[in-house]
Short mmCIF file of C-alpha atoms in Angstrom, two decimals:
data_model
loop_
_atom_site.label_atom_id
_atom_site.label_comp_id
_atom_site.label_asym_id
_atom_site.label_seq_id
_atom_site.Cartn_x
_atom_site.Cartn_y
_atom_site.Cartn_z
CA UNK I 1 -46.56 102.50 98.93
CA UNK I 2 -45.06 101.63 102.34
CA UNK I 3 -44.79 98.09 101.69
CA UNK I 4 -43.21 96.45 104.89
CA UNK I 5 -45.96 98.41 107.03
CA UNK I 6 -48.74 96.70 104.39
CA UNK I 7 -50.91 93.75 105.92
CA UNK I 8 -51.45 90.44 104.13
CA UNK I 9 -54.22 88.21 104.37
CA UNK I 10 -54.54 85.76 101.67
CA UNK I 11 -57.21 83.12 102.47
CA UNK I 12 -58.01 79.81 100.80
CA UNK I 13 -55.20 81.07 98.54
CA UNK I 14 -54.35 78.31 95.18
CA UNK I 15 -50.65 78.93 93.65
CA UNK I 16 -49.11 77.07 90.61
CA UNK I 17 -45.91 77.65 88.87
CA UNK I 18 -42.44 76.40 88.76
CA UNK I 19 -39.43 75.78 90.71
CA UNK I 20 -37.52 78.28 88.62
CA UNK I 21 -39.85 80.88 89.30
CA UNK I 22 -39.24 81.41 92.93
CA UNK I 23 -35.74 82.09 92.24
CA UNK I 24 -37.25 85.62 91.22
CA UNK I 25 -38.47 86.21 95.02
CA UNK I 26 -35.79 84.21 96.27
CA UNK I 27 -32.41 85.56 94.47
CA UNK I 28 -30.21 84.45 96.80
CA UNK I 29 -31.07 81.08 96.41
CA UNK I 30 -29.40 80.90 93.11
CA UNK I 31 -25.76 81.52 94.12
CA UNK I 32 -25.90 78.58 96.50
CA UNK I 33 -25.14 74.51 96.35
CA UNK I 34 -27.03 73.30 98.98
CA UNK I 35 -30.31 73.88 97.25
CA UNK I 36 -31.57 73.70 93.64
CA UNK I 37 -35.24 74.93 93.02
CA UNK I 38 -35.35 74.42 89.57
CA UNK I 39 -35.80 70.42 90.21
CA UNK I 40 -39.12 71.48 92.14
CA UNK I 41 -40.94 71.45 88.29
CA UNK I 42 -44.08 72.48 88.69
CA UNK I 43 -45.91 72.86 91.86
CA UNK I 44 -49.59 73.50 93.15
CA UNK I 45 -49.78 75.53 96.73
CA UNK I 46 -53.08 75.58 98.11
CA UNK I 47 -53.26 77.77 101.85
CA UNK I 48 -53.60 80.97 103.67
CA UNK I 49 -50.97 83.81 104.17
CA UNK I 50 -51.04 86.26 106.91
CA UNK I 51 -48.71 89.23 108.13
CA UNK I 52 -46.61 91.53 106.56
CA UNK I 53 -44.35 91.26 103.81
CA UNK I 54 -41.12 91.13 106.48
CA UNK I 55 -42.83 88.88 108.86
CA UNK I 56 -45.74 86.64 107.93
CA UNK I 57 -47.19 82.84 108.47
CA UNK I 58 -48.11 80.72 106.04
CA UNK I 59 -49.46 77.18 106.23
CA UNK I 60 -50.57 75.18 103.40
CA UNK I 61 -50.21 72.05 101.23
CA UNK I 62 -47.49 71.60 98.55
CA UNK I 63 -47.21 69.39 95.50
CA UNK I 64 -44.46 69.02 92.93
CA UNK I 65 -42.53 66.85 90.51
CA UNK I 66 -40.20 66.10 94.07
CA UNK I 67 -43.36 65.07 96.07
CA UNK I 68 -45.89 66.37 98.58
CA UNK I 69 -45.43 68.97 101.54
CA UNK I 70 -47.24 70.05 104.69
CA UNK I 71 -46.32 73.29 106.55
CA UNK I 72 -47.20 75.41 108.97
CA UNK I 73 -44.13 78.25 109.49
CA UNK I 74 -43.97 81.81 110.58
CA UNK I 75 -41.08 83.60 108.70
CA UNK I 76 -39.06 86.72 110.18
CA UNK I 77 -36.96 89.36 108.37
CA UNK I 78 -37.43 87.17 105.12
CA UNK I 79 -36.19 90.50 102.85
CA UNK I 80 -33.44 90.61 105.31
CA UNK I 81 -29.68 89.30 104.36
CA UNK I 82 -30.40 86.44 106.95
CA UNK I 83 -34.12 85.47 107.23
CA UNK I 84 -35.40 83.62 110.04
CA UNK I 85 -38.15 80.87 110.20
CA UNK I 86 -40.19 78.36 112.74
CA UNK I 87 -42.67 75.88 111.77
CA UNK I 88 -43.31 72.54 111.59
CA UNK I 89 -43.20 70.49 107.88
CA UNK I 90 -44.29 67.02 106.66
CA UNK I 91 -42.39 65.81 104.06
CA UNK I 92 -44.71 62.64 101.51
CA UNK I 93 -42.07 60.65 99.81
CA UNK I 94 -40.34 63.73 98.88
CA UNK I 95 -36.95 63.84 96.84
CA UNK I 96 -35.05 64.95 98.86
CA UNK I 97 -31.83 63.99 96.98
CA UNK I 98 -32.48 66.05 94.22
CA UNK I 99 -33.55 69.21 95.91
CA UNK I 100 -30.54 69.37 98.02
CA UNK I 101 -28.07 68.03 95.38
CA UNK I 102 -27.26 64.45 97.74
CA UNK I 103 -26.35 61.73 95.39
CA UNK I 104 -27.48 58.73 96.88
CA UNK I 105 -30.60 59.89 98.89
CA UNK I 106 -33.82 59.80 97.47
CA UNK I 107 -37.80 60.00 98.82
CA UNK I 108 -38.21 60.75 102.16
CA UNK I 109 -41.18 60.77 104.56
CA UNK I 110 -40.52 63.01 107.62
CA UNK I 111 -42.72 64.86 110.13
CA UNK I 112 -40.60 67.67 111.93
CA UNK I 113 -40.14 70.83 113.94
CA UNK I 114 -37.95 73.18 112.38
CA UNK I 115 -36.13 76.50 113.30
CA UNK I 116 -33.15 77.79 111.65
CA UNK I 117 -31.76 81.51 109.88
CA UNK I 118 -30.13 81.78 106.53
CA UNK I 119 -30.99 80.25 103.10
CA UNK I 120 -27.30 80.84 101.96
CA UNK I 121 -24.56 78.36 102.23
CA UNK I 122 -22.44 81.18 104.50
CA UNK I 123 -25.10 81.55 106.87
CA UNK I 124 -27.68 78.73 106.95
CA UNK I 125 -27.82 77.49 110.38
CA UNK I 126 -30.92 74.89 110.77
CA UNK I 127 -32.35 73.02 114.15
CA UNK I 128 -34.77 70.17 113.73
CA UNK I 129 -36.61 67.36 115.66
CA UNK I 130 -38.63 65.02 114.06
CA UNK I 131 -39.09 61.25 112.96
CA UNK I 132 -38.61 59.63 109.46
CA UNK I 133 -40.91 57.32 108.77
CA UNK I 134 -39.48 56.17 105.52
CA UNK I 135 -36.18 56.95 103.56
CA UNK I 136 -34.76 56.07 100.37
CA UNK I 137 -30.32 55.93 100.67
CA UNK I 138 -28.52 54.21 98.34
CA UNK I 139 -31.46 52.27 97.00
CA UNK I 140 -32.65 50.32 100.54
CA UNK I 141 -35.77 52.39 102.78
CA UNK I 142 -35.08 53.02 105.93
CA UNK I 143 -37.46 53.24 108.58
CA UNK I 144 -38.03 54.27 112.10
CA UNK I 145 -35.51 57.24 112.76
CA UNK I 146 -35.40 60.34 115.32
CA UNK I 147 -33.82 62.94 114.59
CA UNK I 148 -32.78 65.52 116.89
CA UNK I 149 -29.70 68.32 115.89
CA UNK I 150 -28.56 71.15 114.30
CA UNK I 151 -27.54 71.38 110.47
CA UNK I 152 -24.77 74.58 109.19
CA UNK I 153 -22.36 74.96 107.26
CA UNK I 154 -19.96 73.02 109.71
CA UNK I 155 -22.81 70.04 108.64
CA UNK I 156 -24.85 68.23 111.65
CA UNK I 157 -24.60 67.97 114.98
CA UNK I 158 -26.85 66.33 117.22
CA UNK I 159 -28.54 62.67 117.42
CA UNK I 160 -30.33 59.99 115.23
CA UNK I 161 -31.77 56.99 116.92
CA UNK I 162 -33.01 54.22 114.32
CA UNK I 163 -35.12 51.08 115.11
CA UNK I 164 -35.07 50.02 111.14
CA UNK I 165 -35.43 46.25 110.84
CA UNK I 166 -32.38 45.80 109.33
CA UNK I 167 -30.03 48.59 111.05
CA UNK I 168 -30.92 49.25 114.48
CA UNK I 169 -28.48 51.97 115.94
CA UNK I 170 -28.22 54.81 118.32
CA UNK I 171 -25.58 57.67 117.03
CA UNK I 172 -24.73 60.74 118.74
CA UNK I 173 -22.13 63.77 117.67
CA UNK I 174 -20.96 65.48 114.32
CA UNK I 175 -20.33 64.60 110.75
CA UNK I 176 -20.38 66.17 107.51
CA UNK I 177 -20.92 65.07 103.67
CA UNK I 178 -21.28 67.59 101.72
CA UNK I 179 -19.44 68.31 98.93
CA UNK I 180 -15.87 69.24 100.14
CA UNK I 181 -14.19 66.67 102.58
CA UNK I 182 -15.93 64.81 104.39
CA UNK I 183 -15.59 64.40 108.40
CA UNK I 184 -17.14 62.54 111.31
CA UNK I 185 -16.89 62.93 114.85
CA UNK I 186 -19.31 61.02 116.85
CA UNK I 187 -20.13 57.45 118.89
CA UNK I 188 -22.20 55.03 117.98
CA UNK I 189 -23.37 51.96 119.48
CA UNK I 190 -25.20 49.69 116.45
CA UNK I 191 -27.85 47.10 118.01
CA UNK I 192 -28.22 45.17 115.20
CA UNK I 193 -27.37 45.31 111.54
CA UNK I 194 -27.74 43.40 108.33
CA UNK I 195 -25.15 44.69 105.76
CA UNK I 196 -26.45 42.83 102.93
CA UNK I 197 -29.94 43.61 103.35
CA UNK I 198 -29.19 47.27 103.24
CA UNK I 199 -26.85 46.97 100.65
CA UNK I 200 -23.68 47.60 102.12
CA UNK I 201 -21.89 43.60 101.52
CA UNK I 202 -22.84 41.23 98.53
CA UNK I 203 -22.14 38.60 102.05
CA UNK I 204 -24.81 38.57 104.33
CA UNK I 205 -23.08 40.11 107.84
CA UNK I 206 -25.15 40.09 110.91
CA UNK I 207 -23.85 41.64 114.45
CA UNK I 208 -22.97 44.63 116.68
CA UNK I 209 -20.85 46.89 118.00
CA UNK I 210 -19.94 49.53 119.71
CA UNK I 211 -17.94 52.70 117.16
CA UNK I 212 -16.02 55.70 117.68
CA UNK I 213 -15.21 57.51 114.82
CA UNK I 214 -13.23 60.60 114.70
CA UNK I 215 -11.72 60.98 110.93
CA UNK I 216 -12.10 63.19 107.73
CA UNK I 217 -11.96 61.90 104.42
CA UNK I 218 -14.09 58.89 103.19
CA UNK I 219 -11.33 58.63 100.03
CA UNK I 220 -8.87 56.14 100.66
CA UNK I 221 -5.90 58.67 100.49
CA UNK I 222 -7.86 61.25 101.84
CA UNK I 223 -8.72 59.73 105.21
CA UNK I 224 -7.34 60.75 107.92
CA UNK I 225 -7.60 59.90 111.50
CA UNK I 226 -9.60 57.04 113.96
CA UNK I 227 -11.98 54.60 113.39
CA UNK I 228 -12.13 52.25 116.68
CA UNK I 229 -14.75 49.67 116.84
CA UNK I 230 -15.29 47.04 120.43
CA UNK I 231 -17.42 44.89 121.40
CA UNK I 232 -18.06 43.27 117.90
CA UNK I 233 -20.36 40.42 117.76
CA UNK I 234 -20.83 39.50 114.34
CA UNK I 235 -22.44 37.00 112.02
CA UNK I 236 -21.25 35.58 108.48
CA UNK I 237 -23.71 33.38 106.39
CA UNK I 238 -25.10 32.65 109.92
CA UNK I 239 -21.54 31.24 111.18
CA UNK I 240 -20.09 33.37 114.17
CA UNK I 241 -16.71 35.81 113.32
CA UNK I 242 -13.99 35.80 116.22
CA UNK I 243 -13.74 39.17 115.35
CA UNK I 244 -13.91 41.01 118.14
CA UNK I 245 -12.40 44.71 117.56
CA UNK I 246 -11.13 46.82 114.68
CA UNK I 247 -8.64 49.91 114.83
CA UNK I 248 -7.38 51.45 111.92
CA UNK I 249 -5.74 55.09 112.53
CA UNK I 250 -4.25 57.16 109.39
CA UNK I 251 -2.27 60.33 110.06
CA UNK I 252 -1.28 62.71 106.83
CA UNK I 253 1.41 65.79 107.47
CA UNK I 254 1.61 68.67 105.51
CA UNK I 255 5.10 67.14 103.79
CA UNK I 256 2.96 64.66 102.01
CA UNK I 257 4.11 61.93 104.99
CA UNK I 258 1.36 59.40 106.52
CA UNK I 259 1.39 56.56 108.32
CA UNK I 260 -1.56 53.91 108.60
CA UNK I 261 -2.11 51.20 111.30
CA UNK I 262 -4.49 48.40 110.96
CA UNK I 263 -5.26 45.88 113.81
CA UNK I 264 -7.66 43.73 115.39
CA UNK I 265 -7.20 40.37 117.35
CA UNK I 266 -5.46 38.76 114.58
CA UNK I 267 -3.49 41.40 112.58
CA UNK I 268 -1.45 44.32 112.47
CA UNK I 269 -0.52 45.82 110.17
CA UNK I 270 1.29 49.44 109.81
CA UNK I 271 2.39 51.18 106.20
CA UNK I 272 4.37 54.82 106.55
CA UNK I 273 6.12 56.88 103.85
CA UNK I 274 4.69 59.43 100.95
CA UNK I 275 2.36 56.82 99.06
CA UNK I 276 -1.30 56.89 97.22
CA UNK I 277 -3.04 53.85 98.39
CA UNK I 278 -4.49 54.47 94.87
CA UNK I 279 -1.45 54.80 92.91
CA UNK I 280 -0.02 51.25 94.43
CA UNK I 281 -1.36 48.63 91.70
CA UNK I 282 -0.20 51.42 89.09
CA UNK I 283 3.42 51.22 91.05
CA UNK I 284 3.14 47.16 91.11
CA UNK I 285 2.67 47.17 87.54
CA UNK I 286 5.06 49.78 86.70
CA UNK I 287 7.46 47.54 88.43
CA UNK I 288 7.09 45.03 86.73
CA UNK I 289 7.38 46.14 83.04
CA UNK I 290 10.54 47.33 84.32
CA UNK I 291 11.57 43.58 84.50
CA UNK I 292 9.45 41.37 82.25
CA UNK I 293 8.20 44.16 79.67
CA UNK I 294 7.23 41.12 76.77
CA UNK I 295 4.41 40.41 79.28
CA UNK I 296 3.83 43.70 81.71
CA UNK I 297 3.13 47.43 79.95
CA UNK I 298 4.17 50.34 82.10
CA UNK I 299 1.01 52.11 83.07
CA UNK I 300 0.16 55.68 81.37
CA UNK I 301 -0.57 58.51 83.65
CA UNK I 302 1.63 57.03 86.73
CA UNK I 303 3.43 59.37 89.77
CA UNK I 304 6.53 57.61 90.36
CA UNK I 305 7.09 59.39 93.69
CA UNK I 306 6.30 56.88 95.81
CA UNK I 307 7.76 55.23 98.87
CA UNK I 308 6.55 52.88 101.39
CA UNK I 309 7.83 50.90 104.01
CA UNK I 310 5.21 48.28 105.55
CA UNK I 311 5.17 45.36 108.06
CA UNK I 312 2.19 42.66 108.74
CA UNK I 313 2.09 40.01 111.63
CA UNK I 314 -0.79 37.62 111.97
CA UNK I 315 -2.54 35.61 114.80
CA UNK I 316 -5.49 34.94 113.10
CA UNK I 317 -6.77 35.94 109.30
CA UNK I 318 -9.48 33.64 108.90
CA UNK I 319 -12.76 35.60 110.01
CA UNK I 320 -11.25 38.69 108.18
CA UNK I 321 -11.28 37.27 104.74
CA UNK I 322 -14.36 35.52 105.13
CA UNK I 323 -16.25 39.35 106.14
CA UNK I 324 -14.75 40.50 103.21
CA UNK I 325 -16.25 37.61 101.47
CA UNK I 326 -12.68 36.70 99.70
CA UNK I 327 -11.70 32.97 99.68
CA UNK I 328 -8.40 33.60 100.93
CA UNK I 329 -6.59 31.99 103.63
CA UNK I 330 -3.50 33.18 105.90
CA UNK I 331 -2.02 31.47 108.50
CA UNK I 332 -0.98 33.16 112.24
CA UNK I 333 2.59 33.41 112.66
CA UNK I 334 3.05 35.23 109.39
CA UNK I 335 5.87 38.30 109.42
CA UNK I 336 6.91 40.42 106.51
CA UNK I 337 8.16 43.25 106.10
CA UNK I 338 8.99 45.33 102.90
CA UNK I 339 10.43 49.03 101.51
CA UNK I 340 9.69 50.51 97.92
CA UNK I 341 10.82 53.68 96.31
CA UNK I 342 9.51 54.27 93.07
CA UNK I 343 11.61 56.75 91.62
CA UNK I 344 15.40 54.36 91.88
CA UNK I 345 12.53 51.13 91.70
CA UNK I 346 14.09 49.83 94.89
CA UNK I 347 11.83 46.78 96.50
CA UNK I 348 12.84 44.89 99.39
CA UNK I 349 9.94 42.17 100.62
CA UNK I 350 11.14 39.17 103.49
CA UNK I 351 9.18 37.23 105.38
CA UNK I 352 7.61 33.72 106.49
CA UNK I 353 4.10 32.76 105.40
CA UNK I 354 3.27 28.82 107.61
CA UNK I 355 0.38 28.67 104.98
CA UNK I 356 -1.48 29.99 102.65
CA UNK I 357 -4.86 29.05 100.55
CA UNK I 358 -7.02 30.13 97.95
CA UNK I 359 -10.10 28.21 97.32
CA UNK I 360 -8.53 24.62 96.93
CA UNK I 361 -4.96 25.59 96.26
CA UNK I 362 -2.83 25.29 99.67
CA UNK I 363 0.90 26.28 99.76
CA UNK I 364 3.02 25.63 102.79
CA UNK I 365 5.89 27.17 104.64
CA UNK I 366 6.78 30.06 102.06
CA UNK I 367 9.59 31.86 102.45
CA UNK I 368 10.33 34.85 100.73
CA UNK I 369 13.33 37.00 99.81
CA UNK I 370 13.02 39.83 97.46
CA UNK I 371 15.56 42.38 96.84
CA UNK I 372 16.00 44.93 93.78
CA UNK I 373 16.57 48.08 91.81
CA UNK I 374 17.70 49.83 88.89
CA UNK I 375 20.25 47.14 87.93
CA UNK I 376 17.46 44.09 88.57
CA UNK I 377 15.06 41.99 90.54
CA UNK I 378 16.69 39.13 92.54
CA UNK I 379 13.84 36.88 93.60
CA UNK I 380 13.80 33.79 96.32
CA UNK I 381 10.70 31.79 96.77
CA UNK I 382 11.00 28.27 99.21
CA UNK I 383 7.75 26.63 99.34
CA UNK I 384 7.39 23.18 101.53
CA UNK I 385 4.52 21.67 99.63
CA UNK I 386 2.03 22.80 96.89
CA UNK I 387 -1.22 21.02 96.56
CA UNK I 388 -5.01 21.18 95.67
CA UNK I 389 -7.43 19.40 97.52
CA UNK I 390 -6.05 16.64 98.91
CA UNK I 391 -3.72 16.04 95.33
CA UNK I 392 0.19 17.01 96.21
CA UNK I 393 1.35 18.41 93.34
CA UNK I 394 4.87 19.45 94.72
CA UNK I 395 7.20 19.36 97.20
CA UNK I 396 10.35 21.16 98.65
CA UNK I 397 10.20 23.86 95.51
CA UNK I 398 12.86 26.30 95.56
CA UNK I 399 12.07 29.39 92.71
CA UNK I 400 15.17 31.69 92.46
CA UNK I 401 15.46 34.33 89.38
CA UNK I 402 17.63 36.83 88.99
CA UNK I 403 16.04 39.30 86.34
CA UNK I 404 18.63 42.43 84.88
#
């Protein structure tokens, strides 16, 4: 029979079955990431079908183990290599997570207008508009979002306004997070958010600002480019942060070279040389067994190829410490600067710390001199005054070691 030229019209139609069985009239969908159809379990579609085989509509309610669906759609070329549909869909606390393999999202609700082509991860190219009225991220339901954009391979591109209670934000450009590196290109101007309440900070943080970010990478030695953030107004524990602007910019070459800057309007910071942020504590401690081995073991697994050279200058440390919630105190006037090199265990560290705290523990005017290498570790500590509380427990200390 002339099948494409054969007219459907299914009325009042009731199908059940499960997620794995679509695969049959859906092959493609198999060879693909971005979707898994399996996790759909069993499902109940109730509806009507009209058209032909290569171009129908269909509209209908669907249930499953993911949740409940709504749809109206007209599908074109659908035994094509690159189908084409249009409709609109209405997600009910619908897991979303699962079907599209996303880690940390869960149930959505979402009423939206939908075009696209493609069901493949080469040539899936989807438009939508619509509103969320509920979703599940990373265990805290949002509410309140517009979405407007385009989703491909090259991941979204368009706008999300939200008016949740809790993050309040307006956010317009690209970013992507699937599974390969992760990038983000867009500006965003945040009204109003809570970090604790959405699960962000174990600190409650309260404030705005405006955000430009233009990086890839959301791994620490994988990032690479701007984040700039103005006009920060921000709120610790209900006490106001001087904060008022943070810049960090990380460039990676293709010889393995980076360089990082950190400031805002009391530090800067800058790091450059052919380092893993990751592999630095392993580098600290494999340092150290190198000296004091009866109390330090060399770590297992470690790259020795690193080398760093880093500076930091202060104005003002407080408000940073206390938004990452770590009772740690620095002075402004501190300067350091420092060079390691893992593979002849050269370290060089000098600088002036005015003061320094840690929950009641207050040292004063440190100086510090630290030079070594293959042969040893020559060490110079001055420290004005040690105390804790308001208890001096030392003055004028002078530490010096030379360790071979």
């Amino acid at each position: 029979p002339e099948t494409d030229d054969t007219y459907l019209d299914w009325q009042h139609g009731n199908i059940t079955g499960k997620g794995e069985g679509l695969l049959q009239y859906f092959p493609l969908l198999r060879e693909q990431e971005n979707i898994n159809l399996i996790l759909l379990g069993a499902f109940q579609m109730t509806g009507s079908l009209h058209g032909f085989l290569n171009n129908f509509h269909v509209e209908g309610n669907l249930n499953t183990d993911l949740g409940g669906a709504v749809f109206n759609a007209n599908f074109i070329d659908i035994t094509h290599v690159i189908p084409q549909y249009k409709g609109e869909v209405l997600l009910d606390k619908f897991n979303i997570g699962k079907l599209f393999n996303l880690s940390d999202a869960e149930q959505i609700s979402f009423d939206a207008d939908i075009s696209g082509k493609g069901f493949s991860d080469d040539d899936f190219d989807i438009k939508v508009e619509g509103t969320v009225a509920e979703f599940l991220f990373n265990r805290y339901n949002y509410k309140q979002i517009n979405i407007k954009g385009s989703y491909n391979t090259q991941g979204f591109d368009g706008q999300i306004r939200s008016r949740d209670e809790n993050f309040n934000f307006d956010l317009e450009g690209k970013f992507r997070l699937g599974s390969e590196l992760k990038s983000f290109n867009c500006l965003a101007k945040v009204h109003y958010i809570n970090t604790k309440a959405i699960g962000i900070t174990n600190n409650t943080i309260k404030g705005s600002a405006k955000m430009s970010l233009n990086f890839s990478g959301l791994d620490l030695d994988e990032f690479n480019g701007n984040i700039s953030i103005e006009r920060m107004s921000l709120l610790e524990n209900n006490l106001p942060l001087s904060l008022t602007g943070l810049e960090i910019e990380a460039n990676v070459f293709e010889n393995g070279f980076r360089n990082i800057l950190l400031q805002t309007n009391g530090v800067n910071a800058q790091a450059e040389g052919r380092f893993s942020i990751k592999e630095l504590p392993n580098a600290f401690y494999d340092l150290l067994s190198d000296y004091i081995p009866e109390f330090v073991t060399a770590p297992e697994n470690y790259n020795p190829n690193q080398e760093l050279s880093f500076s930091v200058k202060t104005e003002s440390t407080d408000d940073i410490f206390r938004l990452l919630n770590i009772p740690l105190r620095l002075s402004s006037g501190i300067n350091l600067e420092g060079f390691y090199q893992g593979m002849t265990q050269q370290l060089y560290i000098k600088g002036d710390i005015p003061w320094l705290s840690y929950n009641q523990l207050m040292f004063d005017k440190i100086g510090i001199n630290i030079a070594g290498d293959d042969d040893g570790l020559n060490t110079t500590v001055t420290l004005n005054k040690f105390s804790t509380g308001e208890y001096v427990v030392s003055e004028d200390v002078l530490v010096s070691a030379n360790v071979l």
